[in-house]
mmCIF file with all atom_site columns, C-alpha atoms in Angstrom:
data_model
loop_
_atom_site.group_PDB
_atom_site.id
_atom_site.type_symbol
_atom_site.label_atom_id
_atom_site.label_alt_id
_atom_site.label_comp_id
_atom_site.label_asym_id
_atom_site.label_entity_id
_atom_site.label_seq_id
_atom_site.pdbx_PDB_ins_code
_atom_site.Cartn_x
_atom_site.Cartn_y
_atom_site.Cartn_z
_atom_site.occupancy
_atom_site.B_iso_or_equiv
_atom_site.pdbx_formal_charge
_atom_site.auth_seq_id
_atom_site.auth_comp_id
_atom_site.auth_asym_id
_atom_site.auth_atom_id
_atom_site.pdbx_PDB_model_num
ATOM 1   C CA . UNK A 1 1   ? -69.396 -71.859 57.241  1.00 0.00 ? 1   UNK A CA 1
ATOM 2   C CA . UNK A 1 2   ? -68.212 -70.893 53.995  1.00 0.00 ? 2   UNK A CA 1
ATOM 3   C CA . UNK A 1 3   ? -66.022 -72.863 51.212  1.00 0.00 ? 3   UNK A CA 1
ATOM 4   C CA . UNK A 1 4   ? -63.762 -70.679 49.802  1.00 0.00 ? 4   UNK A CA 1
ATOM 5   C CA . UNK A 1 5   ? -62.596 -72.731 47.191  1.00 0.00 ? 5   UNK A CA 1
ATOM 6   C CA . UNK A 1 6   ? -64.195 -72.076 43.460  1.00 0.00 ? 6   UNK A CA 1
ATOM 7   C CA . UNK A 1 7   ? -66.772 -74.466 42.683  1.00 0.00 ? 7   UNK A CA 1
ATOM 8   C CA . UNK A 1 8   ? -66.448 -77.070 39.796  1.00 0.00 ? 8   UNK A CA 1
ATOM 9   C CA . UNK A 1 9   ? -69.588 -78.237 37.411  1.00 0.00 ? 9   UNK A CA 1
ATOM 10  C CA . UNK A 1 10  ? -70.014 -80.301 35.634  1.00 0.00 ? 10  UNK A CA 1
ATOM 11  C CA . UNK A 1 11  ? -69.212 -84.695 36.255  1.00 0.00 ? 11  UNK A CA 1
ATOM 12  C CA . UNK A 1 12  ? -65.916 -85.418 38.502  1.00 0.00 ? 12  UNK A CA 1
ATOM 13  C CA . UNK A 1 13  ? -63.428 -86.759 36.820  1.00 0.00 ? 13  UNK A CA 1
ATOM 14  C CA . UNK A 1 14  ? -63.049 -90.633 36.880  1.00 0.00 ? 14  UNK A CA 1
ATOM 15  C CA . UNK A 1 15  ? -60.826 -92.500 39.671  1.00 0.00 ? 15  UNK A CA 1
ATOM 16  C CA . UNK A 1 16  ? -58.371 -95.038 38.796  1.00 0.00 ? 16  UNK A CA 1
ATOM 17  C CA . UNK A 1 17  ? -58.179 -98.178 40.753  1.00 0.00 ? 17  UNK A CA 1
ATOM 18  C CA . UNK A 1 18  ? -55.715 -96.574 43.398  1.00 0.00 ? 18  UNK A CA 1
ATOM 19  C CA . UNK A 1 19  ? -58.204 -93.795 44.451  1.00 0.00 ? 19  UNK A CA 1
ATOM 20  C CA . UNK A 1 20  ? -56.054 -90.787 42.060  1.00 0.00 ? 20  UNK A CA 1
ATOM 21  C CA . UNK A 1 21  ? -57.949 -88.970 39.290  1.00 0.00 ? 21  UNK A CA 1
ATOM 22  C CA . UNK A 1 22  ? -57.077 -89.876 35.664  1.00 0.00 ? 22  UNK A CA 1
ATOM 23  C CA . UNK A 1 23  ? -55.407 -87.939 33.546  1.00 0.00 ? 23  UNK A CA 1
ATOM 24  C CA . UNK A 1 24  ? -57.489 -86.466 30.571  1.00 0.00 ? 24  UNK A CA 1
ATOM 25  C CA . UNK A 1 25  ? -56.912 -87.566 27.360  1.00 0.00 ? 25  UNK A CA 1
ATOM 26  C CA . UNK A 1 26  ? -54.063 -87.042 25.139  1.00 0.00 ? 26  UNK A CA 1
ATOM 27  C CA . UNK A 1 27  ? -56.687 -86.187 22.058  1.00 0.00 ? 27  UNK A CA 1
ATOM 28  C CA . UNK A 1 28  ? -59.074 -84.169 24.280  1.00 0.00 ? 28  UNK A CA 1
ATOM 29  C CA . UNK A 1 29  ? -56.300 -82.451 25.434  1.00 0.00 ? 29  UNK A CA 1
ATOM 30  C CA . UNK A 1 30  ? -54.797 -81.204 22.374  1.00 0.00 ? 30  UNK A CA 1
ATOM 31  C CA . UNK A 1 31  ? -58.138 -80.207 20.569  1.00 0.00 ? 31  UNK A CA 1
ATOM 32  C CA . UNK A 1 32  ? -58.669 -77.858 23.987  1.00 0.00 ? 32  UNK A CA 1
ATOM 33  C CA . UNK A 1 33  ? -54.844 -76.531 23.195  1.00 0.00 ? 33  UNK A CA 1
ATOM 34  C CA . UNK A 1 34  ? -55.022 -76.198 19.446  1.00 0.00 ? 34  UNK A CA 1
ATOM 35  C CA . UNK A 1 35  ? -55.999 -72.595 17.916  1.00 0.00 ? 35  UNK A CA 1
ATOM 36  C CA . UNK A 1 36  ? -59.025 -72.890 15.545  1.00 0.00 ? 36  UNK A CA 1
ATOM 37  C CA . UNK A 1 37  ? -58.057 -73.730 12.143  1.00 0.00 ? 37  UNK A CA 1
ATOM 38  C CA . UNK A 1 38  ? -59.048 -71.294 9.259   1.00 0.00 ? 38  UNK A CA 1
ATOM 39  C CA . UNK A 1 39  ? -60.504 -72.591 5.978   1.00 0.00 ? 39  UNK A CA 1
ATOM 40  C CA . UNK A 1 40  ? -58.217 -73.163 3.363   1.00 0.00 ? 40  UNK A CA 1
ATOM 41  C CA . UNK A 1 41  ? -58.282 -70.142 0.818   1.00 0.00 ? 41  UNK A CA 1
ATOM 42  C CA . UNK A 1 42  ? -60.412 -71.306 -2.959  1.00 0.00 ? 42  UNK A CA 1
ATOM 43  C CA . UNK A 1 43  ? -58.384 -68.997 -4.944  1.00 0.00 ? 43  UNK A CA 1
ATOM 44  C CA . UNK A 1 44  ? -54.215 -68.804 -4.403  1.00 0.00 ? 44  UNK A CA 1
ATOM 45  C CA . UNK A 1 45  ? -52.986 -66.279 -6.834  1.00 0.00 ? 45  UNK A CA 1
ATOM 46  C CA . UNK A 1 46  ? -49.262 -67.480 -8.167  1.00 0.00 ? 46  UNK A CA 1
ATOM 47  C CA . UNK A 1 47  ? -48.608 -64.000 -8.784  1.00 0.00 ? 47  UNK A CA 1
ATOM 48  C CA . UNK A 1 48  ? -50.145 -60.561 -7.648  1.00 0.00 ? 48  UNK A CA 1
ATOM 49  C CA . UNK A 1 49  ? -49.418 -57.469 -9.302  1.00 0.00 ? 49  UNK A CA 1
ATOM 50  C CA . UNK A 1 50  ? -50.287 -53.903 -7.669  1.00 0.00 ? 50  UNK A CA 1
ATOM 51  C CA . UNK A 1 51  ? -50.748 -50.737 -9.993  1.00 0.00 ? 51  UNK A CA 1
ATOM 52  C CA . UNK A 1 52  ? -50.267 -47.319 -8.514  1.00 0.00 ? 52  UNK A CA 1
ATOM 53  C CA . UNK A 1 53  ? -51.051 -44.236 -10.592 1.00 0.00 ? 53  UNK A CA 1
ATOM 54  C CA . UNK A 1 54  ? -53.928 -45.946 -12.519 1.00 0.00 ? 54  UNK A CA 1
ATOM 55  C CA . UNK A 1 55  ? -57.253 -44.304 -13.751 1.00 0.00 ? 55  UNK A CA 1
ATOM 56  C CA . UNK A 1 56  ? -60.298 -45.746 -12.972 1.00 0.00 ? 56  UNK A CA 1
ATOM 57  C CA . UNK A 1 57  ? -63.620 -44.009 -14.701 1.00 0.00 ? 57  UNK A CA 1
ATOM 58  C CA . UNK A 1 58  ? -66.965 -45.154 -12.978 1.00 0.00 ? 58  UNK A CA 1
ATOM 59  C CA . UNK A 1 59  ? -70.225 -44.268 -13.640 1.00 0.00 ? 59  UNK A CA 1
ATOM 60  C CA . UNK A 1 60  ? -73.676 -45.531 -12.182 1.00 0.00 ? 60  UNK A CA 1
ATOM 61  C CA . UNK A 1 61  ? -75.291 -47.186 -15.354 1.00 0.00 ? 61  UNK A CA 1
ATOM 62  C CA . UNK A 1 62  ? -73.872 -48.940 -18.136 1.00 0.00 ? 62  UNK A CA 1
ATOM 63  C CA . UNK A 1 63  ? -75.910 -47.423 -21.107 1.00 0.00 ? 63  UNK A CA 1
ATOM 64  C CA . UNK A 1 64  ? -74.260 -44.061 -20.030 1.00 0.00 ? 64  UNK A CA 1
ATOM 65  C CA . UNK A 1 65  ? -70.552 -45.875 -20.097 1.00 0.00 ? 65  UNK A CA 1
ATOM 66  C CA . UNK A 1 66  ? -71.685 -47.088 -23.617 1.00 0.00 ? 66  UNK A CA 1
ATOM 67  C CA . UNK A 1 67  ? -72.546 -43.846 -24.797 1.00 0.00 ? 67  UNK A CA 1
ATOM 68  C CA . UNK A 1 68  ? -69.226 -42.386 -23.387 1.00 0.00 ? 68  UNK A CA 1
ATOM 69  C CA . UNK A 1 69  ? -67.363 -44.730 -25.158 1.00 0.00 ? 69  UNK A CA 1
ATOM 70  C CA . UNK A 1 70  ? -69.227 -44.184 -28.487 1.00 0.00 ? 70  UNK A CA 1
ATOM 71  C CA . UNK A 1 71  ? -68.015 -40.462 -28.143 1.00 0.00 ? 71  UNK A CA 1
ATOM 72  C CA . UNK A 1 72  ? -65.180 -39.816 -30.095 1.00 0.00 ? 72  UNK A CA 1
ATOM 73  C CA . UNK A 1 73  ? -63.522 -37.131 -27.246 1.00 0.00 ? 73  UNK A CA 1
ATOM 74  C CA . UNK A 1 74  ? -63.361 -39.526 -24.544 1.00 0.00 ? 74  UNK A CA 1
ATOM 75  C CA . UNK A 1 75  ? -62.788 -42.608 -26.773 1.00 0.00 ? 75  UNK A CA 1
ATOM 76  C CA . UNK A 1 76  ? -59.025 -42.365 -27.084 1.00 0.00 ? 76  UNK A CA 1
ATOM 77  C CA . UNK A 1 77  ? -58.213 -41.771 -23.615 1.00 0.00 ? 77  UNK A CA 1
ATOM 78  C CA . UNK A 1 78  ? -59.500 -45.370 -22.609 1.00 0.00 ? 78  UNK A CA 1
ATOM 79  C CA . UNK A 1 79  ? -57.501 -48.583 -22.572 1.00 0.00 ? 79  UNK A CA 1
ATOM 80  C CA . UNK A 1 80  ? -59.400 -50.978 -21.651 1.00 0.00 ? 80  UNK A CA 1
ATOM 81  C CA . UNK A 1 81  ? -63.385 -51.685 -19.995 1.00 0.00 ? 81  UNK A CA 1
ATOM 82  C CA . UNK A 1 82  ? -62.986 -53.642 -16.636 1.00 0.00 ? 82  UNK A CA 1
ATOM 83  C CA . UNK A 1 83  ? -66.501 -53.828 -15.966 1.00 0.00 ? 83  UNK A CA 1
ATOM 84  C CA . UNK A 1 84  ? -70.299 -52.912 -16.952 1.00 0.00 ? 84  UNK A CA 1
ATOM 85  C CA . UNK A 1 85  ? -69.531 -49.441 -14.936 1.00 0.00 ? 85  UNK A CA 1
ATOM 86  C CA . UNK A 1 86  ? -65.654 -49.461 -14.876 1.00 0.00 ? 86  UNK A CA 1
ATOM 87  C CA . UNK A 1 87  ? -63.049 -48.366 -17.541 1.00 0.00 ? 87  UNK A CA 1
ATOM 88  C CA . UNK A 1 88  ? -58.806 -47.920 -17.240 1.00 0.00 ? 88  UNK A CA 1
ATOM 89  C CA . UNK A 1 89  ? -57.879 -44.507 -18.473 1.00 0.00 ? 89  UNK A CA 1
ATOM 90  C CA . UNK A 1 90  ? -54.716 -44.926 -20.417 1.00 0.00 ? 90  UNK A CA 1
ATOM 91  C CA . UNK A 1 91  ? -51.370 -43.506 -18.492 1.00 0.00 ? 91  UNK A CA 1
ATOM 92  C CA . UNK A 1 92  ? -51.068 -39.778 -18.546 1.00 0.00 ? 92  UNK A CA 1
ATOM 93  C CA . UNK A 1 93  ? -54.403 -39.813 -20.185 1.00 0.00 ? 93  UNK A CA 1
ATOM 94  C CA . UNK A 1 94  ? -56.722 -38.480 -16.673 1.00 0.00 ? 94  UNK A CA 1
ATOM 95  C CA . UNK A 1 95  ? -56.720 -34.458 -17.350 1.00 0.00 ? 95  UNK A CA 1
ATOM 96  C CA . UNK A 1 96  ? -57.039 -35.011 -20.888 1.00 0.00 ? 96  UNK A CA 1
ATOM 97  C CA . UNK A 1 97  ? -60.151 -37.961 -20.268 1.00 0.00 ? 97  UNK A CA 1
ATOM 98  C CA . UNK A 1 98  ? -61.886 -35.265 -17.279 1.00 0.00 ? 98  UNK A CA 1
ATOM 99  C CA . UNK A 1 99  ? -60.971 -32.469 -20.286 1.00 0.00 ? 99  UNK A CA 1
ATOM 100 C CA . UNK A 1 100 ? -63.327 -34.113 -22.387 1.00 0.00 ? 100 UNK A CA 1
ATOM 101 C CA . UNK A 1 101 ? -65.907 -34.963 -20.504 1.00 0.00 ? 101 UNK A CA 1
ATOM 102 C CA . UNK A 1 102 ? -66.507 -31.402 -18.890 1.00 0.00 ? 102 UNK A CA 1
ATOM 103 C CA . UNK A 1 103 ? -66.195 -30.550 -22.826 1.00 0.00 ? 103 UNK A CA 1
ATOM 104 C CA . UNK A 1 104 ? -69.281 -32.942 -23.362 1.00 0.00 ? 104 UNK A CA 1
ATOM 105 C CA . UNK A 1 105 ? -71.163 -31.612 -20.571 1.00 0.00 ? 105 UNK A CA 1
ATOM 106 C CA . UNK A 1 106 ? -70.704 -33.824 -17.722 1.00 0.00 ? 106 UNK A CA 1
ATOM 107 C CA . UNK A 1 107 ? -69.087 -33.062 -14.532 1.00 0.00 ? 107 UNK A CA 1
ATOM 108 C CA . UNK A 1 108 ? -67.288 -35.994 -12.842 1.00 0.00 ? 108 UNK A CA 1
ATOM 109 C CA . UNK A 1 109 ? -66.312 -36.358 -9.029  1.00 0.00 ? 109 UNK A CA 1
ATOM 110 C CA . UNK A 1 110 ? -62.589 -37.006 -8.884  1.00 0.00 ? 110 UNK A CA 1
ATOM 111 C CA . UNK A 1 111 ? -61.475 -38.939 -5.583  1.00 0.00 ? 111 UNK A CA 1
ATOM 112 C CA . UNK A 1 112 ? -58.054 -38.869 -4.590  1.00 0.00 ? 112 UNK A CA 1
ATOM 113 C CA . UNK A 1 113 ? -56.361 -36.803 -8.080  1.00 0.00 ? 113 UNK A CA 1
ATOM 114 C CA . UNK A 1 114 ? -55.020 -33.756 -8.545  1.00 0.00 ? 114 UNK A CA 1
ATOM 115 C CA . UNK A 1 115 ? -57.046 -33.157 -12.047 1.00 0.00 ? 115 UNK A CA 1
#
């Protein structure tokens, strides 16, 4: 003889005073219903700004983007130095920039340009 019905674990659930199961709990209930709550973000930006079209120059060390810089070729193509390893090209300024350093003797790996 086999039960066909799907068996339950864990305790039964508690009997009220006329014999009926209760009902679960309101609280217990909605924690079971509610979707997991994410943490709430550190940094909110008021205003974010995308730039297409931009230049990036990278290189591996930064005594070799201090030595570019120090070069009076490359020099004028850059705006501004992001990071140890990073620097903004000026607009317009990319086949000039790549110019310049093939002209020094380097030869950069362009991702994603047509220079």
């Amino acid at each position: 003889m086999t039960d066909q019905t799907a068996k339950r674990r864990g305790r039964p659930p508690k009997a009220t005073p006329e014999g009926t199961p209760a009902a679960p709990a309101p609280a217990r209930a909605a924690r079971a219903k509610a979707a997991p709550t994410l943490p709430e973000p550190t940094f909110i930006p008021e205003r974010l700004t995308v730039h297409a079209g931009l230049t990036l120059l990278e290189v591996q060390d930064p005594a070799d983007l201090d030595a570019l810089l120090s070069d009076a070729r490359l020099s004028p193509h850059v705006a501004e130095r992001l990071a140890p390893t990073f620097v903004l090209l000026r607009p317009g300024a990319d086949a000039a920039a790549l110019d310049a350093l093939r002209r020094a003797g380097h030869t950069p790996r362009v991702n994603g340009g047509q220079p």
